[in-house]
Coordinates of C-alpha atoms in Angstrom, one line a residue:
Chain A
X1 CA 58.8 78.4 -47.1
X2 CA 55.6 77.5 -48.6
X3 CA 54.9 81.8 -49.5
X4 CA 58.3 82.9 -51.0
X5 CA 56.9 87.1 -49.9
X6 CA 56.2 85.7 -46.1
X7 CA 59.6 84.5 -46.6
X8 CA 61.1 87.7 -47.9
X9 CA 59.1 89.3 -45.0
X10 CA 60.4 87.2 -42.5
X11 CA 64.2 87.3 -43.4
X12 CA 63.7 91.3 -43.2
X13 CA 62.3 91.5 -40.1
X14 CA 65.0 89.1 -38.8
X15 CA 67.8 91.5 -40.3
X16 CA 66.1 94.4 -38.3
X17 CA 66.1 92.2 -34.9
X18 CA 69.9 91.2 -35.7
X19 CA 70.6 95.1 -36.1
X20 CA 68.6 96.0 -33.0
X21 CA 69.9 93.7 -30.6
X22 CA 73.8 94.4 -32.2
X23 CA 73.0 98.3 -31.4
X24 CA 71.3 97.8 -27.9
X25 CA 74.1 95.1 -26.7
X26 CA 77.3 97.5 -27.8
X27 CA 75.8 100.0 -25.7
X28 CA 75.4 97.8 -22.6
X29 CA 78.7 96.4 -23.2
X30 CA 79.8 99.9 -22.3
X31 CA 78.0 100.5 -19.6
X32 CA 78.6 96.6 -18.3
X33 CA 82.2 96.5 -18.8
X34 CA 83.6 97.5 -15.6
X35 CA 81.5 95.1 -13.7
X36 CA 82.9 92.2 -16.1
X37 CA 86.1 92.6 -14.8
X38 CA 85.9 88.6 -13.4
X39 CA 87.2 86.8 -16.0
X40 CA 84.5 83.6 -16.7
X41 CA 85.8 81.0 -18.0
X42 CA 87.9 81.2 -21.2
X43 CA 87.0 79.8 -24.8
X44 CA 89.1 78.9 -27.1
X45 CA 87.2 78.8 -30.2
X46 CA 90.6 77.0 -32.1
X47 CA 90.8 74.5 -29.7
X48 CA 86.9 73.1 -29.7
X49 CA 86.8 72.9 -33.6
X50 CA 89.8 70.9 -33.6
X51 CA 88.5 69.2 -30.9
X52 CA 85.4 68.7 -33.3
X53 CA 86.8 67.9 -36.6
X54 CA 90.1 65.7 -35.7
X55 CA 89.7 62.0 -34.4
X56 CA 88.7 61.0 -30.5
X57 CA 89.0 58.2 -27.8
X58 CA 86.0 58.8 -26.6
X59 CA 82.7 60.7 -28.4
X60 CA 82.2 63.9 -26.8
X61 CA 78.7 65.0 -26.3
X62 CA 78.4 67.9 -24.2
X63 CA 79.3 69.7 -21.1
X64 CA 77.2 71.1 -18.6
X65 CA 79.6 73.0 -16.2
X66 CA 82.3 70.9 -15.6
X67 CA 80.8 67.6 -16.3
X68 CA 81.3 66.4 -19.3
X69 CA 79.4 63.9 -21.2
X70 CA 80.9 61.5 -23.7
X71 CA 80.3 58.0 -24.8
X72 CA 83.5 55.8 -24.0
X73 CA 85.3 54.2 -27.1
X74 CA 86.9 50.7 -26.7
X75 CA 90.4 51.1 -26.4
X76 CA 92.6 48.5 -28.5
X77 CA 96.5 48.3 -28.3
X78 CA 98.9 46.1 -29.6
X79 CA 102.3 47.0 -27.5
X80 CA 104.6 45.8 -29.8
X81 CA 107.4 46.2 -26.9
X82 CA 105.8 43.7 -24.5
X83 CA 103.8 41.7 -27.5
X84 CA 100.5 42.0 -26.2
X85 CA 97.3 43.2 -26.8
X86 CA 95.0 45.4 -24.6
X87 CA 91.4 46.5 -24.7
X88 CA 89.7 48.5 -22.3
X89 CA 87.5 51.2 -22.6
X90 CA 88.6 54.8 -22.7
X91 CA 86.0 56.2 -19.6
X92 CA 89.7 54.5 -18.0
X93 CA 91.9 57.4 -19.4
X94 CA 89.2 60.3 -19.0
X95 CA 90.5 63.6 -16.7
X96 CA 94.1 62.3 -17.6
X97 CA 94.1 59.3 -15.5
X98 CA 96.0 56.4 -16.6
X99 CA 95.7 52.6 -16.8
X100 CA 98.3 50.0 -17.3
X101 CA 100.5 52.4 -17.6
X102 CA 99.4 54.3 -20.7
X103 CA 97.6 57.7 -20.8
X104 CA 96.0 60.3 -23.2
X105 CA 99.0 62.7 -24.6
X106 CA 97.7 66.3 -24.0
X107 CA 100.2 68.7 -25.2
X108 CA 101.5 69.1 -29.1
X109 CA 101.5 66.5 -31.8
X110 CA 100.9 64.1 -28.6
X111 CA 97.6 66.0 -27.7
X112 CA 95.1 62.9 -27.7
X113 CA 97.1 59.8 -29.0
X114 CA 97.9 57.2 -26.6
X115 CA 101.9 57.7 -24.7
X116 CA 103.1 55.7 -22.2
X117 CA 103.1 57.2 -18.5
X118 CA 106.9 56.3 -18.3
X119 CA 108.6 58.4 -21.2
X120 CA 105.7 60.3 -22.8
X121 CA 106.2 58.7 -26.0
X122 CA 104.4 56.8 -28.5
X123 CA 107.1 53.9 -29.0
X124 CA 105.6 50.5 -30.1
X125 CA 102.6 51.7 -29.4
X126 CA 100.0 50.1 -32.3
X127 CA 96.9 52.1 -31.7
X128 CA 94.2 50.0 -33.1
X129 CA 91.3 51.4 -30.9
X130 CA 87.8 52.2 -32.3
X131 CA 88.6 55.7 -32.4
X132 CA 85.0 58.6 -32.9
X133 CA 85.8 58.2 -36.7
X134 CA 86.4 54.5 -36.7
X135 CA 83.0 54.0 -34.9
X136 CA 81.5 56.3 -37.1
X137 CA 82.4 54.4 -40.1
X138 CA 81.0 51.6 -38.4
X139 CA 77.5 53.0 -38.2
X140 CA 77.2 54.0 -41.5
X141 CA 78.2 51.0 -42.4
X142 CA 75.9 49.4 -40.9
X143 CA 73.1 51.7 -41.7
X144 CA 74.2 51.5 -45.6
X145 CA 74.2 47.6 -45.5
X146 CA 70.5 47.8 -43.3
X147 CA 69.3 50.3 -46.0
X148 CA 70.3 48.6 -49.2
X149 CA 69.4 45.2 -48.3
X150 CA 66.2 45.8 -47.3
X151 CA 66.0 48.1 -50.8
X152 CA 67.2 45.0 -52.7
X153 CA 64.5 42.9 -50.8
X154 CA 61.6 45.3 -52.0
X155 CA 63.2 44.9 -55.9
X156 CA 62.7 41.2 -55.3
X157 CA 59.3 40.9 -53.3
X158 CA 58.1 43.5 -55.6
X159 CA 59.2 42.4 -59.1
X160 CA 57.2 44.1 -61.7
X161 CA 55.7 46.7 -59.5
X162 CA 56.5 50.3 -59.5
X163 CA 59.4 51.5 -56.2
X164 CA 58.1 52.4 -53.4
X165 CA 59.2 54.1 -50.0
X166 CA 62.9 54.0 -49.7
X167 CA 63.1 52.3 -52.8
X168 CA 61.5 54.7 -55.2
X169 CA 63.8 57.6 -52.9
X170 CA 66.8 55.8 -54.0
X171 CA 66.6 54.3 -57.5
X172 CA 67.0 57.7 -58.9
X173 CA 70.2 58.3 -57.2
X174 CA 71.0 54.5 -58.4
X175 CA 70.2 55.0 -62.1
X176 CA 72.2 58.8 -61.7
X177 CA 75.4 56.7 -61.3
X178 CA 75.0 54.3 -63.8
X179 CA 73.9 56.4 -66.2
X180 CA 75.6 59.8 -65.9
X181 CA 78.4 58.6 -64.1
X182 CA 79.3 54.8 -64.8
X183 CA 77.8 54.4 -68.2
X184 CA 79.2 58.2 -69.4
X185 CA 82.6 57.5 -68.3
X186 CA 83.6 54.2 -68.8
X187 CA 81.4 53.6 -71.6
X188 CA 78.4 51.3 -71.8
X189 CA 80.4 47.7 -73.0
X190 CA 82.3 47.7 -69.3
X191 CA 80.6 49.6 -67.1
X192 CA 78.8 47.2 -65.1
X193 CA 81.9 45.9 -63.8
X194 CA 82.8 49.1 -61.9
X195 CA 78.6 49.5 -60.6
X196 CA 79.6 48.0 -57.3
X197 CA 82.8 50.1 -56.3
X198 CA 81.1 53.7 -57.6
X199 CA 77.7 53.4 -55.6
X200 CA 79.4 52.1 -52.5
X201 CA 82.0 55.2 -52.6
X202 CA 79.2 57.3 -53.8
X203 CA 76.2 56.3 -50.8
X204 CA 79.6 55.6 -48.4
X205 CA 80.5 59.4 -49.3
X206 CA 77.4 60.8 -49.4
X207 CA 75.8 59.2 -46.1
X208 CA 78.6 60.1 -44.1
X209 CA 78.5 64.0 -45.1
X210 CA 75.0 63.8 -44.5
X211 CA 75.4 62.0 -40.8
X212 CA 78.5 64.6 -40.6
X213 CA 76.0 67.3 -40.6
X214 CA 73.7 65.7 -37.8
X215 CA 74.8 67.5 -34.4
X216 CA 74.7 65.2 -32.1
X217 CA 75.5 61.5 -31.6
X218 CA 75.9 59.1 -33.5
X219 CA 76.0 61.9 -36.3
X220 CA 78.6 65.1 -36.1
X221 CA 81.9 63.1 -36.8
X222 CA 84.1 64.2 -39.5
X223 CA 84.4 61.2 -41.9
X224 CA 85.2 62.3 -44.7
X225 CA 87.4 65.6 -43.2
X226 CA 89.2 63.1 -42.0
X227 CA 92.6 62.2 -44.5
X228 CA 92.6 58.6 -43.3
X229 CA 89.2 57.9 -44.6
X230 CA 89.6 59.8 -47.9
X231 CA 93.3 58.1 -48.6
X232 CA 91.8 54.8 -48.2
X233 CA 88.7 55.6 -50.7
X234 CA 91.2 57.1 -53.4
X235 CA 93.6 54.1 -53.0
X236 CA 90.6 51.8 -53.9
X237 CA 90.6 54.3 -56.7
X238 CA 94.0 53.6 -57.6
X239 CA 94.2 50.1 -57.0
X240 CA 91.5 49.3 -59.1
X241 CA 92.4 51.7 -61.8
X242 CA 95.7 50.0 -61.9
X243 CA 94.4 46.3 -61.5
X244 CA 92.1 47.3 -64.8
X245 CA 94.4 49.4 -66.8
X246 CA 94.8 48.3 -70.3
X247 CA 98.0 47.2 -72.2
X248 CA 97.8 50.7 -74.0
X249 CA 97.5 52.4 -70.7
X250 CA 101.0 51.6 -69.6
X251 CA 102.6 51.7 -72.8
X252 CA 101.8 55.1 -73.0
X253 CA 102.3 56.0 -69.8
X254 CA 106.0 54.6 -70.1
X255 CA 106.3 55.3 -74.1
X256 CA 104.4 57.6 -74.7
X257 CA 104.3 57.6 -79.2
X258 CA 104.8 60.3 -81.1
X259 CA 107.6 62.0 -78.4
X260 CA 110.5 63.1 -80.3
X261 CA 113.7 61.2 -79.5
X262 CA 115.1 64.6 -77.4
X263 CA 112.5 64.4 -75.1
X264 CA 113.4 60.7 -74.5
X265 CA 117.4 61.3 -74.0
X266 CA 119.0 61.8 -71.9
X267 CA 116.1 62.8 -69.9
X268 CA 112.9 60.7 -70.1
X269 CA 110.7 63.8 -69.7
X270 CA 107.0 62.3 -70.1
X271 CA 107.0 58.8 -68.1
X272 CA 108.2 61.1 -65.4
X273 CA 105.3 63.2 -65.8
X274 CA 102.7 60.6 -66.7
X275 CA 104.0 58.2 -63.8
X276 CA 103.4 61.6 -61.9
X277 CA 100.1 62.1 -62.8
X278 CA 99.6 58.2 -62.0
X279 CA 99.7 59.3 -58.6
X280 CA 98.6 62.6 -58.2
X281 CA 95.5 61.9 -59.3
X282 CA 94.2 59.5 -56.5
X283 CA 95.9 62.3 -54.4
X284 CA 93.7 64.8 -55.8
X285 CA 90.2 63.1 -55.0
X286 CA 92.3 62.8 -51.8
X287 CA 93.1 66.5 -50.9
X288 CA 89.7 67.3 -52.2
X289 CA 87.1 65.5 -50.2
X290 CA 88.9 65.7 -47.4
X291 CA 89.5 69.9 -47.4
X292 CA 85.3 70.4 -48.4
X293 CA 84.4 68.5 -45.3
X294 CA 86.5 69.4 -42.8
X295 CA 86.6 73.0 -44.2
X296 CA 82.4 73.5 -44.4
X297 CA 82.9 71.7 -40.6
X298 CA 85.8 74.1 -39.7
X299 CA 83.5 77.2 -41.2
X300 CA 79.9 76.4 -39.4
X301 CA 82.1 75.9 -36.1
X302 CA 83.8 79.0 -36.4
X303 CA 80.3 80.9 -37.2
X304 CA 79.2 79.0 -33.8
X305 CA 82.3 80.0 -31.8
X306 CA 81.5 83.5 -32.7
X307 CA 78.5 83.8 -30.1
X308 CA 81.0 82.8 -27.5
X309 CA 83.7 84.9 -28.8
X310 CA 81.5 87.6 -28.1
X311 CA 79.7 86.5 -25.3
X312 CA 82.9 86.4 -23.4
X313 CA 83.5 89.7 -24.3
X314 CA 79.9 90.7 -23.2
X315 CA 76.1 88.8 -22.9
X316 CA 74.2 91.0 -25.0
X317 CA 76.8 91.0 -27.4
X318 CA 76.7 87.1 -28.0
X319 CA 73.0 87.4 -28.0
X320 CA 73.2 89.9 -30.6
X321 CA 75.8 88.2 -33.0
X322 CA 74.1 84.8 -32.1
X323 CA 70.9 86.0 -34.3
X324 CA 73.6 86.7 -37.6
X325 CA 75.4 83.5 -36.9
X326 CA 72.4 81.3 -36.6
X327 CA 71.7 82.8 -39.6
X328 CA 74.7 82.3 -41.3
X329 CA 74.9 78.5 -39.9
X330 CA 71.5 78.0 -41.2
X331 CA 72.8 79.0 -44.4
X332 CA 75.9 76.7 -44.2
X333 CA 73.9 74.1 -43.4
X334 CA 72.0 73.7 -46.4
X335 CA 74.9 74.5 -48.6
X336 CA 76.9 71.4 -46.7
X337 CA 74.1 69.5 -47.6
X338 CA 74.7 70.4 -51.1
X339 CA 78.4 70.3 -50.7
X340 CA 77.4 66.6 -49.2
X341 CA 76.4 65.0 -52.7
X342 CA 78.4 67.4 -55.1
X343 CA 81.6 65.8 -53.5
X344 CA 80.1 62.3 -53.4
X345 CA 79.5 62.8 -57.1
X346 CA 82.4 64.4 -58.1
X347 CA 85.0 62.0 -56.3
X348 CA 82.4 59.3 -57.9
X349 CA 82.6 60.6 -61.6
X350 CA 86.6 61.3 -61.2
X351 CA 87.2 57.6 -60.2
X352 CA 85.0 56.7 -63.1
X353 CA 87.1 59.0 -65.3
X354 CA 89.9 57.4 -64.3
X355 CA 88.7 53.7 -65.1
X356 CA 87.7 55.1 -68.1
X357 CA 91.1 56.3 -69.0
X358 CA 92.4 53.2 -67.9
X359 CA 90.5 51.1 -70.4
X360 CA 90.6 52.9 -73.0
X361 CA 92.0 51.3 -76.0
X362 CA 94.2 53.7 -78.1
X363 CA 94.9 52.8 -82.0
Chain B
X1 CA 95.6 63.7 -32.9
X2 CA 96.8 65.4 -36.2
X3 CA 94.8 67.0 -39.1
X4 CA 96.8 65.4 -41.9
X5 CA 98.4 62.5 -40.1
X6 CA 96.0 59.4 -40.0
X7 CA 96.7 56.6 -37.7
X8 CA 97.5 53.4 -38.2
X9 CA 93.9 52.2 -36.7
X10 CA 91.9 54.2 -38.5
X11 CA 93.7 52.9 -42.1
X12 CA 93.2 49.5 -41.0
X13 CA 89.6 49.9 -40.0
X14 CA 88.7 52.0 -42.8
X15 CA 90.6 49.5 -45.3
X16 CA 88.2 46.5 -43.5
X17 CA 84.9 48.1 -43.5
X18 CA 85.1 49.4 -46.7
X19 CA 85.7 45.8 -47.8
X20 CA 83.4 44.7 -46.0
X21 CA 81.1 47.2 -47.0
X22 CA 82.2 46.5 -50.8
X23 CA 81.4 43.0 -50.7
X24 CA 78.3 42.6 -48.3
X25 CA 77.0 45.4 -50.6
X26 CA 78.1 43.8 -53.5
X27 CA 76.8 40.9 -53.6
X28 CA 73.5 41.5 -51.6
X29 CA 72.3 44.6 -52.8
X30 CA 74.1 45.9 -55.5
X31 CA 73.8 42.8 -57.7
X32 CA 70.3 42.5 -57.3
X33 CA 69.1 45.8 -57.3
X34 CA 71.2 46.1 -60.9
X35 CA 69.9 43.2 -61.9
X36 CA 66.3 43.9 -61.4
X37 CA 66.4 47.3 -62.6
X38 CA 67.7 46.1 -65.8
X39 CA 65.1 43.4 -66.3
X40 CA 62.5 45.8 -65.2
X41 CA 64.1 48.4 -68.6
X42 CA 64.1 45.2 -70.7
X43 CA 60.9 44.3 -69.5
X44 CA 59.8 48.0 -70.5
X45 CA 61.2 48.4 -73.4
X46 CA 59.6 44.9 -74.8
X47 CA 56.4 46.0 -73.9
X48 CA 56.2 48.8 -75.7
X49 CA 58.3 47.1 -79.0
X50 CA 55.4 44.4 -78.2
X51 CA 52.8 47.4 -77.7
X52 CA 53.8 49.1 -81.3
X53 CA 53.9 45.7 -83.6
X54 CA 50.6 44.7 -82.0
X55 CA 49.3 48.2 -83.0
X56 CA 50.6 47.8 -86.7
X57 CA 49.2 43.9 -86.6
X58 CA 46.2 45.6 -85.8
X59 CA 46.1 48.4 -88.4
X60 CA 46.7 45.4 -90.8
X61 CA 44.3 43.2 -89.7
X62 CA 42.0 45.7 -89.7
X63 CA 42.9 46.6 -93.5
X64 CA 42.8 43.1 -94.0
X65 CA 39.2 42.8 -92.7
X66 CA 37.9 45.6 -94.2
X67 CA 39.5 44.2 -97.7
X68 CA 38.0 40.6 -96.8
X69 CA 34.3 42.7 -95.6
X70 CA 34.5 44.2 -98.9
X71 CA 35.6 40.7 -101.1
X72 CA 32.9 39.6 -99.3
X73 CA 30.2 42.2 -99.8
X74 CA 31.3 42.0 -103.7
X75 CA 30.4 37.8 -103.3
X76 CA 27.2 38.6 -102.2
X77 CA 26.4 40.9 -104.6
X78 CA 27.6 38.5 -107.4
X79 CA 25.5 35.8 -105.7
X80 CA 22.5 37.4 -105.4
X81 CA 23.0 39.0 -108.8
X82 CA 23.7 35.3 -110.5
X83 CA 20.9 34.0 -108.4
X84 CA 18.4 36.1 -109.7
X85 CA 19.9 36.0 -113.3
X86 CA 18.9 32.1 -112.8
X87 CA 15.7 32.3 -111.5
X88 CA 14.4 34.4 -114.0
X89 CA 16.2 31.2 -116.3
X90 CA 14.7 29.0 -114.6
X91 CA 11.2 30.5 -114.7
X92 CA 10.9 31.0 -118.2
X93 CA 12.3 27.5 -118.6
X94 CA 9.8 26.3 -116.5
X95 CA 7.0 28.6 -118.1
X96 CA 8.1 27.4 -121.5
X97 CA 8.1 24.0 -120.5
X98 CA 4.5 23.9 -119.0
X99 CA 3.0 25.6 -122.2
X100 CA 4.7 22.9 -124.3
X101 CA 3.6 19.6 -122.0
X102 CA 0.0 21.8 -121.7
X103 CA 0.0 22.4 -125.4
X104 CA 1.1 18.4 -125.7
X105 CA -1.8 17.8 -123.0
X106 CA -4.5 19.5 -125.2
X107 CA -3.5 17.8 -128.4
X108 CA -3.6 14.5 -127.0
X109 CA -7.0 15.0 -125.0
X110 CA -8.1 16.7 -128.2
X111 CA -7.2 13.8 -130.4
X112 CA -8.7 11.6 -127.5
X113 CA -11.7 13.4 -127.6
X114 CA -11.8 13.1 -131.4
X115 CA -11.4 9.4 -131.4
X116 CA -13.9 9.1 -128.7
X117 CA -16.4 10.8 -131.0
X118 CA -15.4 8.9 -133.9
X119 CA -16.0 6.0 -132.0
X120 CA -19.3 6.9 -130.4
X121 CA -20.5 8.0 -134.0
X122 CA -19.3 4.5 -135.0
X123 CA -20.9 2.7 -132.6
X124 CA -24.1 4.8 -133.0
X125 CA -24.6 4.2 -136.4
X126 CA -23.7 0.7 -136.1
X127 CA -26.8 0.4 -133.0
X128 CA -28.9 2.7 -135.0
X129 CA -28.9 0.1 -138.2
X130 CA -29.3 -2.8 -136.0
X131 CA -32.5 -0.9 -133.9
X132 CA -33.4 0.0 -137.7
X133 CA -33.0 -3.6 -139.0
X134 CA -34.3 -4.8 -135.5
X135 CA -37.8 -2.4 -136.0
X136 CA -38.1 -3.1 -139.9
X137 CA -37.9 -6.9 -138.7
X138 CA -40.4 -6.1 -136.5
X139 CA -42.5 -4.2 -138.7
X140 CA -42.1 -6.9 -141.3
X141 CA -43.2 -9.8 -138.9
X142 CA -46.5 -8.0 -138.1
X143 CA -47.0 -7.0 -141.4
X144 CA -46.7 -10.8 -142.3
X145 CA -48.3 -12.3 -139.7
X146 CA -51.9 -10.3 -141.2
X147 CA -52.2 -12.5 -144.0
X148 CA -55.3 -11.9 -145.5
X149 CA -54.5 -8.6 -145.4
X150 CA -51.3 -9.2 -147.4
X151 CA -52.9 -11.0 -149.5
X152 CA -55.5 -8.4 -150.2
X153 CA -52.5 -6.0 -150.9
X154 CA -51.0 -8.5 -153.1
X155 CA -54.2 -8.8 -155.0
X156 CA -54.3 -5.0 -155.4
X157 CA -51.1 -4.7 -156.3
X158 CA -50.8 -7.5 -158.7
X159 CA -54.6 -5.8 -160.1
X160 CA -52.9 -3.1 -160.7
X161 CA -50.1 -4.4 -162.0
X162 CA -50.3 -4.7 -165.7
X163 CA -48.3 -7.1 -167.8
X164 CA -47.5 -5.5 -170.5

């Protein structure tokens, strides 16, 4: 890294190795495929990234042949048929057992959600567990609270004295949203009234991408590629722009001046429209966050499945490909780590935008 | 589990942390850390507003020193120049002054001296006519206590003395 011509050196000489191994495993796939004629045991690549990206009972961690490791979830129902609320933890519902007469759906739109053992449906069932996400959230939560109080501790035990540690790492990213976000967007007479909301989506965003990205447990949950997480940051949005919008704001949105009196009757053309866009935007920052997550997770899973896709089809051959997908992974990697704090920003400046618009005072 | 379906325990737990998060955060860190950072800009910016005038209070007070070094400088000169102006006053003054009262002090020991003289010559004459008087008295007496002598003299003298 330090060299950028050992670096150049090195990605070549890997390419060659990828090429080698590719050549030398097709040929013993020939040679091996009569004696593969045992089927092992078969991989779905579709179903362990959907496995991966969508939301758990219990947090996965491996399995070493048919063991499986996971960290049990508490399990929290309100039954609204018998008025009652259950917790226990979900090691209970593991291998498709059941307890207290519920069980883990397994086929369809069912496939993980919580049905009763008796009809196989989800009938006044309130699931309220604390789901892989759900905990997830949790721990960056508490991380982010941990992290930024003990930041705002150092800004008070060391008044007058230039950042250090953690504190220096993160007042650039702090000043970055007021200035460039808060300060450009909403302008510098109101902006400090917004500072809270925007860093908290911002670090909340941008900490969970980043533990998103960490394999293994408690990172590798899809936060923010989950809709949930991302409807309930843009309806913050929303609420908040509404809560702040100015008189002006909904005057034009519902008379808009200077629309001829045709576009007004008989069909009120642009309050449909505008009250549209009211809406669609929060949907937006939605749609978006959600789809880069879950699709750079979907895409680095997929590159990963690949060695097994092949393996299964031969050893060599998963060997082989596993050099090119490593590679690409690698390459993922870093760009989900970019991908991490471009979509924290952008869904960070959008909101902004919008409070902005919001506020604005037209004459 | 669905892709684009959340459920309702994630919404609710998402909905609570993030408040949670929003207002822990809020008030702990966010306010302060805000706060701080801008009193540390303020701060900042002050010092170097304070930095700049204390610069131009210095060019001026240097300017102002140099003008006062140089008022000064011009005193000194003036003083001395005055100073000397006046002594060389003063000494002739005085100079003129001593011949006059040495000039006075001649006279007057001159005319002293002369009435001294006058006086001695005075009193001289006036001691030499008494010691004159004093030896013709003497004189006299002996000359008259030698009677016959006189007599004798008288004799020749009225001898030769011829009545006519």
């Amino acid at each position: 890294m330090t060299k950028p011509a050992s670096g150049k050196i090195s990605n070549i000489v890997l390419s060659i190795l990828g090429v080698i191994f590719l050549i030398f495993s097709t040929f013993q796939a020939k040679a091996d495929d009569h004696q593969n004629a045992h089927a092992e045991e078969s991989f779905n690549p579709g179903e362990m990234i959907f496995d991966h990206v969508l939301d758990a009972h219990d947090w996965h961690i491996l399995t070493i042949g048919h063991k499986h490791i996971s960290v049990p979830l508490p399990i929290i129902i309100v039954d609204r048929l018998d008025s009652k609320i259950h917790i226990f933890s979900s090691s209970k519902l593991a291998h498709g057992h059941s307890h207290l007469g519920y069980k883990l759906g397994t086929e369809g739109d069912l496939k993980g959600k919580i049905i009763r053992e008796s009809n196989s449906s989800t009938d006044g069932i309130l699931d309220f567990s604390i789901t892989k996400t759900v905990f997830a959230i949790f721990f960056s939560a508490i991380l982010m609270i941990i992290l930024f109080l003990s930041i705002a501790k150092s800004y008070r035990t060391r008044e007058d004295k230039a950042p250090k540690g953690m504190q220096s790492a993160l007042e650039p990213i702090i000043l970055f949203v007021r200035d460039d976000i808060a300060k450009a967007a909403i302008g510098s007479k109101k902006y400090m009234k917004y500072m809270p909301f925007l860093l908290t989506i911002f670090f909340f965003i941008v900490i969970n991408n980043l533990l998103g990205l960490i394999p293994i447990f408690p990172g590798g949950s899809n936060v923010n590629g989950n809709i949930g997480v991302t409807m309930i940051l843009a309806v913050f949005t929303f609420i908040i722009t509404s809560v702040s919008a100015s008189k002006s704001y909904w005057t034009h949105m519902i008379n808009m001046p200077g629309v001829p009196w045709w576009l007004k009757f008989p069909l009120p053309l642009m309050p449909i429209v505008e009250i549209m866009g009211m809406f669609t935007k929060p949907f937006v920052l939605m749609v978006r966050l959600f789809a880069n997550i879950l699709a750079g997770h979907i895409v680095i899973l997929g590159f990963m499945s690949m060695i097994f896709i092949f393996g299964t089809i031969n050893m060599y051959l998963g060997y082989g490909v596993s050099i090119i997908s490593v590679a690409f992974s690698v390459f993922l990697f870093l760009l989900e780590i970019l991908v991490a704090f471009i979509q924290a920003y952008v869904f960070t400046l959008l909101s902004a935008l919008y409070f902005g618009m919001a506020l604005e005072e037209h004459h | 589990m669905n892709l684009v379906t959340p459920g309702i325990g994630l919404l609710f737990w998402m909905t609570l942390t993030f408040l949670i998060l929003l207002f822990v955060l809020g008030k702990f860190a966010w306010k302060p850390i805000l706060q701080s950072l801008k009193a540390r800009e303020e701060k900042i910016s002050n010092s170097l507003a304070l930095a700049k005038s204390t610069q131009e209070e210095m060019k001026k007070l240097k300017a102002d020193n140099e003008a006062l070094l140089k008022e000064a400088r011009e005193e000194r000169d003036q003083i001395i120049r005055s100073a000397q102006k006046m002594k060389e006053v003063i000494v002739s003054e005085a100079r003129q002054k001593a011949q006059t009262e040495a000039d006075k002090i001649i006279e007057s020991a001159r005319e002293n001296i002369q009435n001294e003289k006058m006086a001695a010559i005075i009193d001289l004459k006036n001691q030499m006519a008494e010691l004159s008087i004093e030896v013709a008295e003497k004189v006299i007496r002996r000359e008259l206590a030698d009677l016959p002598s006189q007599k004798k003299y008288l004799d020749e003298e009225l001898k030769s003395l011829n009545f006519n």
